[in-house]
GROMACS .gro file of C-alpha atoms in nm:
model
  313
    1UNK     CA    1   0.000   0.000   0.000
    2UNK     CA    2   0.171   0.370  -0.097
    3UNK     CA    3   0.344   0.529   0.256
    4UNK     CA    4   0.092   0.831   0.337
    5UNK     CA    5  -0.238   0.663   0.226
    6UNK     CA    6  -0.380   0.801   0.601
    7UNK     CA    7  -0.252   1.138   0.505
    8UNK     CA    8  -0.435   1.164   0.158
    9UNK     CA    9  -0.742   1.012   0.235
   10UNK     CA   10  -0.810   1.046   0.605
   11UNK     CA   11  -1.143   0.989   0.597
   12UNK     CA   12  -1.152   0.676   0.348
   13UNK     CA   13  -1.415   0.433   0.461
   14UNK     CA   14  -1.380   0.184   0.134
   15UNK     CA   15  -1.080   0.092  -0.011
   16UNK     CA   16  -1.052  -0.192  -0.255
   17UNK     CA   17  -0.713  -0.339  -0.407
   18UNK     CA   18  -0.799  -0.641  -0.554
   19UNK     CA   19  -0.601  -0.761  -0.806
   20UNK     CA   20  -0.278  -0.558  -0.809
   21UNK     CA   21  -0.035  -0.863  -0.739
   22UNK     CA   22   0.028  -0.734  -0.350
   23UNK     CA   23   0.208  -0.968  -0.126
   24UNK     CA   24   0.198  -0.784   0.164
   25UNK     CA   25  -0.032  -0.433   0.311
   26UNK     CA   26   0.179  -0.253   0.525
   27UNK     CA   27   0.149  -0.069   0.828
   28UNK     CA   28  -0.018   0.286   0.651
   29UNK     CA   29  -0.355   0.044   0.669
   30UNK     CA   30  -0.383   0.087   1.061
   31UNK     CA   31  -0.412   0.452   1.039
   32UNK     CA   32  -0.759   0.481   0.857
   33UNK     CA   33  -1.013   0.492   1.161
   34UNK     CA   34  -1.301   0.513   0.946
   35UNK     CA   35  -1.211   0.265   0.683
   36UNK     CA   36  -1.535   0.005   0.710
   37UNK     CA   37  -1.487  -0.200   0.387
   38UNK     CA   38  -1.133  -0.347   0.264
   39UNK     CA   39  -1.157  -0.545  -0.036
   40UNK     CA   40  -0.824  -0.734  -0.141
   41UNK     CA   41  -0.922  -1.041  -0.346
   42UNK     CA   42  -0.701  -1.214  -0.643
   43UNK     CA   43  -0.347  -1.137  -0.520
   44UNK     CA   44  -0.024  -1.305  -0.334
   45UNK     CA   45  -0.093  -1.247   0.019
   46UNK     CA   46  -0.057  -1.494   0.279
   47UNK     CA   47   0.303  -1.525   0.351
   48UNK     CA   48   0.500  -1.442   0.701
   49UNK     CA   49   0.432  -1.027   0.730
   50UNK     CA   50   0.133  -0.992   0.480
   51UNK     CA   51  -0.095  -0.815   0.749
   52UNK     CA   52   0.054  -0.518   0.933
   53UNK     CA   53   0.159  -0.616   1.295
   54UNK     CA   54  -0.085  -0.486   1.579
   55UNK     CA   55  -0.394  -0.483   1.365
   56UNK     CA   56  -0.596  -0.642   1.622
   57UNK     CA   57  -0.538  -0.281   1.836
   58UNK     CA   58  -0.535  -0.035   1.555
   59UNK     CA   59  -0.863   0.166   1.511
   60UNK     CA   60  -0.948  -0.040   1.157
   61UNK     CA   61  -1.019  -0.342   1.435
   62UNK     CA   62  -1.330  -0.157   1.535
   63UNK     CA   63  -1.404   0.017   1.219
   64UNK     CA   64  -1.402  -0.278   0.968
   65UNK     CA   65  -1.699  -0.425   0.898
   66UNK     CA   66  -1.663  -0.609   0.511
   67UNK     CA   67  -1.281  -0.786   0.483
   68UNK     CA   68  -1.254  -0.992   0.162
   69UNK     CA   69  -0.959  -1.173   0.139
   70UNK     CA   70  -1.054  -1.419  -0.147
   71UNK     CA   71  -0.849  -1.572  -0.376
   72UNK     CA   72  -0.482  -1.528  -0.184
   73UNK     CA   73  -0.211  -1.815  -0.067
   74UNK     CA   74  -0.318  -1.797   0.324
   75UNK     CA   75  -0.282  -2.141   0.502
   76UNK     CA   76  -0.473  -2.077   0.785
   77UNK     CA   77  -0.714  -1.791   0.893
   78UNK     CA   78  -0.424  -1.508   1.031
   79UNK     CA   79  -0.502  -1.533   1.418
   80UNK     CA   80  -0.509  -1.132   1.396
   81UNK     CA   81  -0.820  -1.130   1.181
   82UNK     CA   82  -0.979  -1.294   1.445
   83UNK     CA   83  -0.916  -0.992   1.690
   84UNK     CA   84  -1.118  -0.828   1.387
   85UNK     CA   85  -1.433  -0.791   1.652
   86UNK     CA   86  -1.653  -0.528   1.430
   87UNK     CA   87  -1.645  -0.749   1.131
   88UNK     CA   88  -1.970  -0.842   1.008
   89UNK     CA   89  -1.850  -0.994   0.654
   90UNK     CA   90  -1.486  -1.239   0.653
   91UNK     CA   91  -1.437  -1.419   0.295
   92UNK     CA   92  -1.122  -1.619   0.228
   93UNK     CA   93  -1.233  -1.849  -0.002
   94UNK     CA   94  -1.033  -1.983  -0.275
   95UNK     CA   95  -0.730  -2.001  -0.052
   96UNK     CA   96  -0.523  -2.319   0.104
   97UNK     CA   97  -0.675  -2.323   0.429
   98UNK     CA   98  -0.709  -2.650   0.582
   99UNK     CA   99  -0.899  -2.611   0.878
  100UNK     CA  100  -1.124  -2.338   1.075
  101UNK     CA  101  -0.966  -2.201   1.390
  102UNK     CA  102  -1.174  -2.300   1.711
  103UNK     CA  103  -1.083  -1.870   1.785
  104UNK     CA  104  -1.371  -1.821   1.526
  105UNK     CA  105  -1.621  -1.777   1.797
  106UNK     CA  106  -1.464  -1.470   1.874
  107UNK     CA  107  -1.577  -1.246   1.553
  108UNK     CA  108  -1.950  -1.208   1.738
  109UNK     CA  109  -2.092  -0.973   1.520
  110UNK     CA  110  -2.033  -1.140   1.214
  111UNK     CA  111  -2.267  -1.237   0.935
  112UNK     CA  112  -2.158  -1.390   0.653
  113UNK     CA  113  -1.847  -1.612   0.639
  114UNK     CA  114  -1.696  -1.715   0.294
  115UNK     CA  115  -1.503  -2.033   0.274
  116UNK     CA  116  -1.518  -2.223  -0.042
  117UNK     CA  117  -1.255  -2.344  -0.249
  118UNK     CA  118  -1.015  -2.472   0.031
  119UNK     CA  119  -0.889  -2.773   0.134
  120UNK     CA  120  -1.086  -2.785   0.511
  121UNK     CA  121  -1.174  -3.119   0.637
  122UNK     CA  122  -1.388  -3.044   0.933
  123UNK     CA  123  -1.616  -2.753   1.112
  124UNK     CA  124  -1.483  -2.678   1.484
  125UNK     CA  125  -1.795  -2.663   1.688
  126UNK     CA  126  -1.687  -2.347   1.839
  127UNK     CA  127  -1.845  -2.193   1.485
  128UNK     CA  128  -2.184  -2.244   1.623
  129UNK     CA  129  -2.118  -1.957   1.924
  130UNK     CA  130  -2.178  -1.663   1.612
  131UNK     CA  131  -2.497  -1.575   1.738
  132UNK     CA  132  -2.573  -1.336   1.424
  133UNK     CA  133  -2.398  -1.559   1.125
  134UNK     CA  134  -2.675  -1.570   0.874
  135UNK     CA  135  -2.485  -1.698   0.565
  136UNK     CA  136  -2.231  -1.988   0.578
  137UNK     CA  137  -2.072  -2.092   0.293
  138UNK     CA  138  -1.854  -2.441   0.289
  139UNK     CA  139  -1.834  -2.551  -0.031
  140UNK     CA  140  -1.607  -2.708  -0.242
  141UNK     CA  141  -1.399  -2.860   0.080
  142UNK     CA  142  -1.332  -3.202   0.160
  143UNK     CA  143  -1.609  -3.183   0.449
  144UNK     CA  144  -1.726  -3.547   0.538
  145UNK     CA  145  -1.921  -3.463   0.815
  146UNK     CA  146  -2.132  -3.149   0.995
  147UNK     CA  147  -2.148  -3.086   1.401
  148UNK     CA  148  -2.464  -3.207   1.532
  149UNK     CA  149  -2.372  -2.821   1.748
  150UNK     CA  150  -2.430  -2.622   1.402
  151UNK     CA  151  -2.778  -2.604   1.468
  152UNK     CA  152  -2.705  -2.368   1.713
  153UNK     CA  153  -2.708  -2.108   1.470
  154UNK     CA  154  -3.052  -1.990   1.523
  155UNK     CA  155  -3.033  -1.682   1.314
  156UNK     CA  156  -2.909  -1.869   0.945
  157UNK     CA  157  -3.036  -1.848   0.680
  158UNK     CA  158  -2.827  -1.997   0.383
  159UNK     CA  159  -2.589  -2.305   0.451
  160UNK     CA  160  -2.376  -2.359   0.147
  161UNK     CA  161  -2.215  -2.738   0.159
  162UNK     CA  162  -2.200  -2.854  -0.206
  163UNK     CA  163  -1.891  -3.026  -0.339
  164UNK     CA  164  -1.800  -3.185  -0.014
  165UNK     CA  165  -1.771  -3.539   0.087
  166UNK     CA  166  -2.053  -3.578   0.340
  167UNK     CA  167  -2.260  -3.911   0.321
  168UNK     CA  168  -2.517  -3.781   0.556
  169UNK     CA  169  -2.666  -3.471   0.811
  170UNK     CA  170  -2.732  -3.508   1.195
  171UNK     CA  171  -3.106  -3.469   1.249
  172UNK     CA  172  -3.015  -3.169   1.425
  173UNK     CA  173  -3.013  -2.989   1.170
  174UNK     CA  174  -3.405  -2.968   1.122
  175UNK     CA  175  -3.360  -2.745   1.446
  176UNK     CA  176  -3.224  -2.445   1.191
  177UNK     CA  177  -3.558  -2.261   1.223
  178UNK     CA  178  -3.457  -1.958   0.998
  179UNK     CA  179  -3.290  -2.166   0.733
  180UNK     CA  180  -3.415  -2.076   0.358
  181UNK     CA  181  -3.168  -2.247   0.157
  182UNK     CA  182  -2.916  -2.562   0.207
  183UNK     CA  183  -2.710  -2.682  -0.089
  184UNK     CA  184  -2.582  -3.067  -0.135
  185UNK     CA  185  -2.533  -3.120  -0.473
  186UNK     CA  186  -2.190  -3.294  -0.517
  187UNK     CA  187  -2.171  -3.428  -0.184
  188UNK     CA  188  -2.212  -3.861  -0.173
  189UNK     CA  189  -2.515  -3.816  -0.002
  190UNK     CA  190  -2.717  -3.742  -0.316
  191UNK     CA  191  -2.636  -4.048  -0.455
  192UNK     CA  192  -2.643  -4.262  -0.227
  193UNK     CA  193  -2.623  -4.299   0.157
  194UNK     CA  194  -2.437  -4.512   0.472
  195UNK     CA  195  -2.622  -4.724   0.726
  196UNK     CA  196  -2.391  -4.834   1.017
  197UNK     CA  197  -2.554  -5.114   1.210
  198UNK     CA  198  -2.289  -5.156   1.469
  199UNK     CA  199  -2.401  -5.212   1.849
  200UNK     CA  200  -2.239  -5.284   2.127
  201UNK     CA  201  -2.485  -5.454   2.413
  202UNK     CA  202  -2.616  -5.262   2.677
  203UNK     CA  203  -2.469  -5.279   3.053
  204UNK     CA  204  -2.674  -5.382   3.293
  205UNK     CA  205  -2.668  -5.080   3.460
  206UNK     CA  206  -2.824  -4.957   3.126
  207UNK     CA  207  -3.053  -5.235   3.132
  208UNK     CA  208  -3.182  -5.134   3.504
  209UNK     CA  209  -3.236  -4.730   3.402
  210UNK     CA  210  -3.388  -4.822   3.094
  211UNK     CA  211  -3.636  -5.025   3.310
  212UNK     CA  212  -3.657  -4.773   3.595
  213UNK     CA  213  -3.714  -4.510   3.276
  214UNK     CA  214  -3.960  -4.670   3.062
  215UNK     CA  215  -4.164  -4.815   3.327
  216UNK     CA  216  -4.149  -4.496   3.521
  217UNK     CA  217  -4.042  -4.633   3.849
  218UNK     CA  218  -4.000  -4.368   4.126
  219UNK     CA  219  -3.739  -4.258   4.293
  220UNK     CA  220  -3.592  -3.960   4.454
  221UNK     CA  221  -3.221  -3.846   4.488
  222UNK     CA  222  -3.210  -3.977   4.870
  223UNK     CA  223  -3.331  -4.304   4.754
  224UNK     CA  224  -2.985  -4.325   4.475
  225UNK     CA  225  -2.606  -4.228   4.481
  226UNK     CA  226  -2.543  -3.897   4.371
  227UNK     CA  227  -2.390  -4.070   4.034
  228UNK     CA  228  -2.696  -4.275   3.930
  229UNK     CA  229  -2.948  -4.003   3.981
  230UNK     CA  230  -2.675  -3.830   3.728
  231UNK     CA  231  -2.695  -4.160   3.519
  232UNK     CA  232  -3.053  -4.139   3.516
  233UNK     CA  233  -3.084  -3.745   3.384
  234UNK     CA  234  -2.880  -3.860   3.082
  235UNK     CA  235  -3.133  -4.058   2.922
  236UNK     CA  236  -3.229  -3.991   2.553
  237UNK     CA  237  -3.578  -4.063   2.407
  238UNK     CA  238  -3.576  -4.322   2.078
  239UNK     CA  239  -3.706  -4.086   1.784
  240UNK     CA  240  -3.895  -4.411   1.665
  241UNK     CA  241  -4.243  -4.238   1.731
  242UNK     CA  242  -4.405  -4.609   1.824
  243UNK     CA  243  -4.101  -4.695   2.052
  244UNK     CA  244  -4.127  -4.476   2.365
  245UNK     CA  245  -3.771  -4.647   2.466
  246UNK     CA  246  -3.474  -4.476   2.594
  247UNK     CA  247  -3.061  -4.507   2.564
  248UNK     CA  248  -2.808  -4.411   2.734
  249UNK     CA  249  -2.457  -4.542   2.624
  250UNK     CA  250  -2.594  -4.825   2.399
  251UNK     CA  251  -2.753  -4.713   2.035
  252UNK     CA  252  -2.790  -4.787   1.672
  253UNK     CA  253  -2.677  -4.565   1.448
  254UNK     CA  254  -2.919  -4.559   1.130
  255UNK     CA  255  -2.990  -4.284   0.851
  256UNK     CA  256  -3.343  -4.162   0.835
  257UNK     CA  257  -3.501  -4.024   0.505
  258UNK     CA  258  -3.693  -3.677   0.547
  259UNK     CA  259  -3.849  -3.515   0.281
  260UNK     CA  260  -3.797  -3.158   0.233
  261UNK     CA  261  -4.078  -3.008   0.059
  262UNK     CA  262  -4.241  -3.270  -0.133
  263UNK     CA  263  -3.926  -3.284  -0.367
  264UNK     CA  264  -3.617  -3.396  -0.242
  265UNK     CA  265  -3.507  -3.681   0.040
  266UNK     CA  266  -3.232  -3.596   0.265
  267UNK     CA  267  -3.078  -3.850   0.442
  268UNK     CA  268  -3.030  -3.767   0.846
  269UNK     CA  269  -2.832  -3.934   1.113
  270UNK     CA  270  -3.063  -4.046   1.402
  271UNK     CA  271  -3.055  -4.295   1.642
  272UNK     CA  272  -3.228  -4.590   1.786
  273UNK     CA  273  -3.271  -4.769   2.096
  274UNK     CA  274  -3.223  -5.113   1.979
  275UNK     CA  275  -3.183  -5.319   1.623
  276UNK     CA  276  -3.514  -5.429   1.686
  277UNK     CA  277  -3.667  -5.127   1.764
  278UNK     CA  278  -3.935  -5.149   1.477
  279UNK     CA  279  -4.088  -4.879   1.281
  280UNK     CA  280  -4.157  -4.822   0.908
  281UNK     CA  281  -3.810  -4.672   0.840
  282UNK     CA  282  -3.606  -4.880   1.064
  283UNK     CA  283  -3.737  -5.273   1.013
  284UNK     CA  284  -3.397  -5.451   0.944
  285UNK     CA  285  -3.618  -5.685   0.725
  286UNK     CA  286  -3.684  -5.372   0.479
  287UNK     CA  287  -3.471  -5.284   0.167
  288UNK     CA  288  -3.305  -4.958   0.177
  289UNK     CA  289  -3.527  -4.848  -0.138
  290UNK     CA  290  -3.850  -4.974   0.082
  291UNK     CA  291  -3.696  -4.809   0.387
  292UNK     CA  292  -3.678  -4.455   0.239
  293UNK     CA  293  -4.022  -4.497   0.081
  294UNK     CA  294  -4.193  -4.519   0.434
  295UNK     CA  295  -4.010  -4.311   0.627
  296UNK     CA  296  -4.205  -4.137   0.898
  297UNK     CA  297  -4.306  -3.765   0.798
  298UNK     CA  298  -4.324  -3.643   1.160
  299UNK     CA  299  -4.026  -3.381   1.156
  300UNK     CA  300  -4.082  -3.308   0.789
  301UNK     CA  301  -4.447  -3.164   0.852
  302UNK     CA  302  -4.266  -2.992   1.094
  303UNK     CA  303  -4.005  -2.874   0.900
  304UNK     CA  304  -4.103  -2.861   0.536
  305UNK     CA  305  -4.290  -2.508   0.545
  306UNK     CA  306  -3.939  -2.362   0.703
  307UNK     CA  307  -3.702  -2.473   0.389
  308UNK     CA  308  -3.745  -2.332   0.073
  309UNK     CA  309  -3.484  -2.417  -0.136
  310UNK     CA  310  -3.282  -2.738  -0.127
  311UNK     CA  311  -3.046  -2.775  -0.346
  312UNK     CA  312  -2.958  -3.141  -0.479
  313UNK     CA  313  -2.821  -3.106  -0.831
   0.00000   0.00000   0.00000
C-alpha cells in the first residue's frame, strides 16, 4: 500500500485493491479509523508479514466491517483477523486453508463467512457460538461430516455445503428454524447414503435405568447415589415415534429419510434404541429403497414449510 495513504485520504471508509499482485499491506492500513470495507481479493498475500503487525489494536479493528480476502495463498485464517471484533462480513475463499480455527467464535458480530474453495476437512464446533452468522458458505472442501452443534445457529439463513464429501446430516439440523436455503449437490449423499448397524450390548446398569425409565419407576435423589441419579438425567428418548424407549450409552446408528418439501429426500443421522426397535423406516427386514419410501413424515411436517430451497443437483 503507498506510505501516506492516512494522510491523503483520512477519511476513506472503502478501499478496494484487488487484483494488483500485492504480497503484503503494510502498516499505513492501521491509520484509517473510518475505513469500514477493505476489499483485497485475487493477489499473493498470505506469507509471514502480509498483514501489518498490531492490527488487532489499531482503530481499523473496530471500524471494519466487510474484509474480503478471497483468492490469496493464506494457510490458515491469520489469528489477527480474528481480533477483527466489528467485522460483520470475513471471505477467504479460494485459498489453502485447511482447517477453521476454534478462535472463530470470537468475531461475534459477524454475518456472513466465505469459505469455499479450500482444502478444510472439518467444522470446529466453536463456529456455532456466532450468534448473528446468517450466511455460511462451505463448499467445495473435503467436508465429510457437519457438528450435530451447528444447529445452534438460530439466526441462518443460507448453509452452502455442495462439493463436499458428506454421506449424511445429523437430524439436528431440522432445528435451523430460519434456514431458507441448504445446498448438497456434489456431496455422496445425493447419490447414495451409509447405514452403520454396529451395536455394542447394553450394561446392565443400562438395562436397570432403561427399566426404571420406561416403566417410570419412582425414585428420589435420597433413595440413589449422587452418580446414578446423574446416570438417570442422561437418558435420551428413541425418535422411533411407536417406541417410547430410551438409551443411554448403547444405540444404533441408522440414517433416516426426510423429505424436504415434497421434492427432495435428505438422508439424516438419528438414532435408535435397539436393532429391533421397529418402525416403518427402521425394520432390518426392509430394503433400503422400501426403507426410504416409508419413512415417517413427523419432523418433515414440521419442518417442510421452514425450507425453501434445497439444493440437490
Amino acid at each position: 500500500l503507498p506510505a501516506g495513504l492516512s494522510q491523503w485520504f483520512p477519511a476513506l471508509e472503502v478501499l478496494d485493491v484487488s487484483g494488483t499482485g500485492l504480497t503484503e499491506m503494510g502498516t499505513e492500513l492501521l491509520s484509517l479509523p473510518c475505513l469500514h470495507t477493505l476489499l483485497a481479493k485475487n493477489n499473493r498475500l498470505g506469507g509471514p508479514g502480509s498483514l501489518p503487525k498490531g492490527l488487532g489494536q489499531a482503530p481499523l479493528a473496530r471500524s471494519l466491517r466487510v474484509l474480503n480476502l478471497s483468492g490469496n495463498r493464506f494457510s490458515e485464517v491469520p489469528p489477527a483477523l480474528l481480533q477483527l471484533r466489528g467485522l460483520r462480513s470475513l471471505s477467504l475463499g479460494g485459498n489453502r486453508l485447511h482447517s477453521i480455527p476454534p478462535d472463530i467464535q470470537e468475531l461475534q458480530s459477524l454475518e456472513f463467512l466465505y469459505l469455499g474453495g479450500n482444502f478444510i476437512t472439518a467444522i470446529p464446533p466453536e463456529l456455532a457460538k456466532l450468534p448473528s452468522l446468517r450466511y455460511l458458505v462451505l463448499c467445495d472442501n473435503k467436508i465429510q461430516s457437519i457438528p450435530p452443534q451447528l444447529a445452534q445457529l438460530h439466526s441462518l439463513r443460507s448453509l452452502s455445503l455442495h462439493n463436499n464429501l458428506l454421506t449424511y446430516l445429523p437430524r439436528e439440523i431440522l432445528n435451523l428454524v430460519h434456514l431458507e436455503e441448504l445446498s448438497l449437490r456434489g456431496n455422496p449423499l445425493v447419490v447414495r447414503f451409509v447405514r452403520d448397524l454396529t451395536y455394542n450390548p447394553p450394561s446392565l446398569q443400562e438395562l436397570a435405568g432403561r427399566t426404571v425409565k420406561t416403566r417410570n419407576v419412582p425414585y428420589a435423589p435420597s433413595d440413589l447415589p449422587d452418580s446414578l441419579v446423574r446416570y438417570l438425567s442422561l437418558a435420551s428418548n428413541c425418535p422411533n415415534p411407536k417406541c417410547g424407549g430410551v438409551y443411554f450409552d448403547s444405540c444404533v446408528r441408522q440414517i433416516k429419510f426426510v423429505d424436504f418439501c415434497g421434492k427432495y429426500r435428505l438422508p439424516l443421522m438419528h438414532y435408535l434404541c435397539s436393532p429391533e426397535c421397529s418402525s416403518p423406516y427402521s425394520s432390518a427386514s426392509q430394503s433400503s429403497t422400501s426403507q426410504s419410501e416409508s419413512d415417517s413424515e413427523d419432523e418433515a411436517s414440521v419442518a417442510a414449510h421452514r425450507m425453501q430451497k434445497v439444493l440437490l443437483g
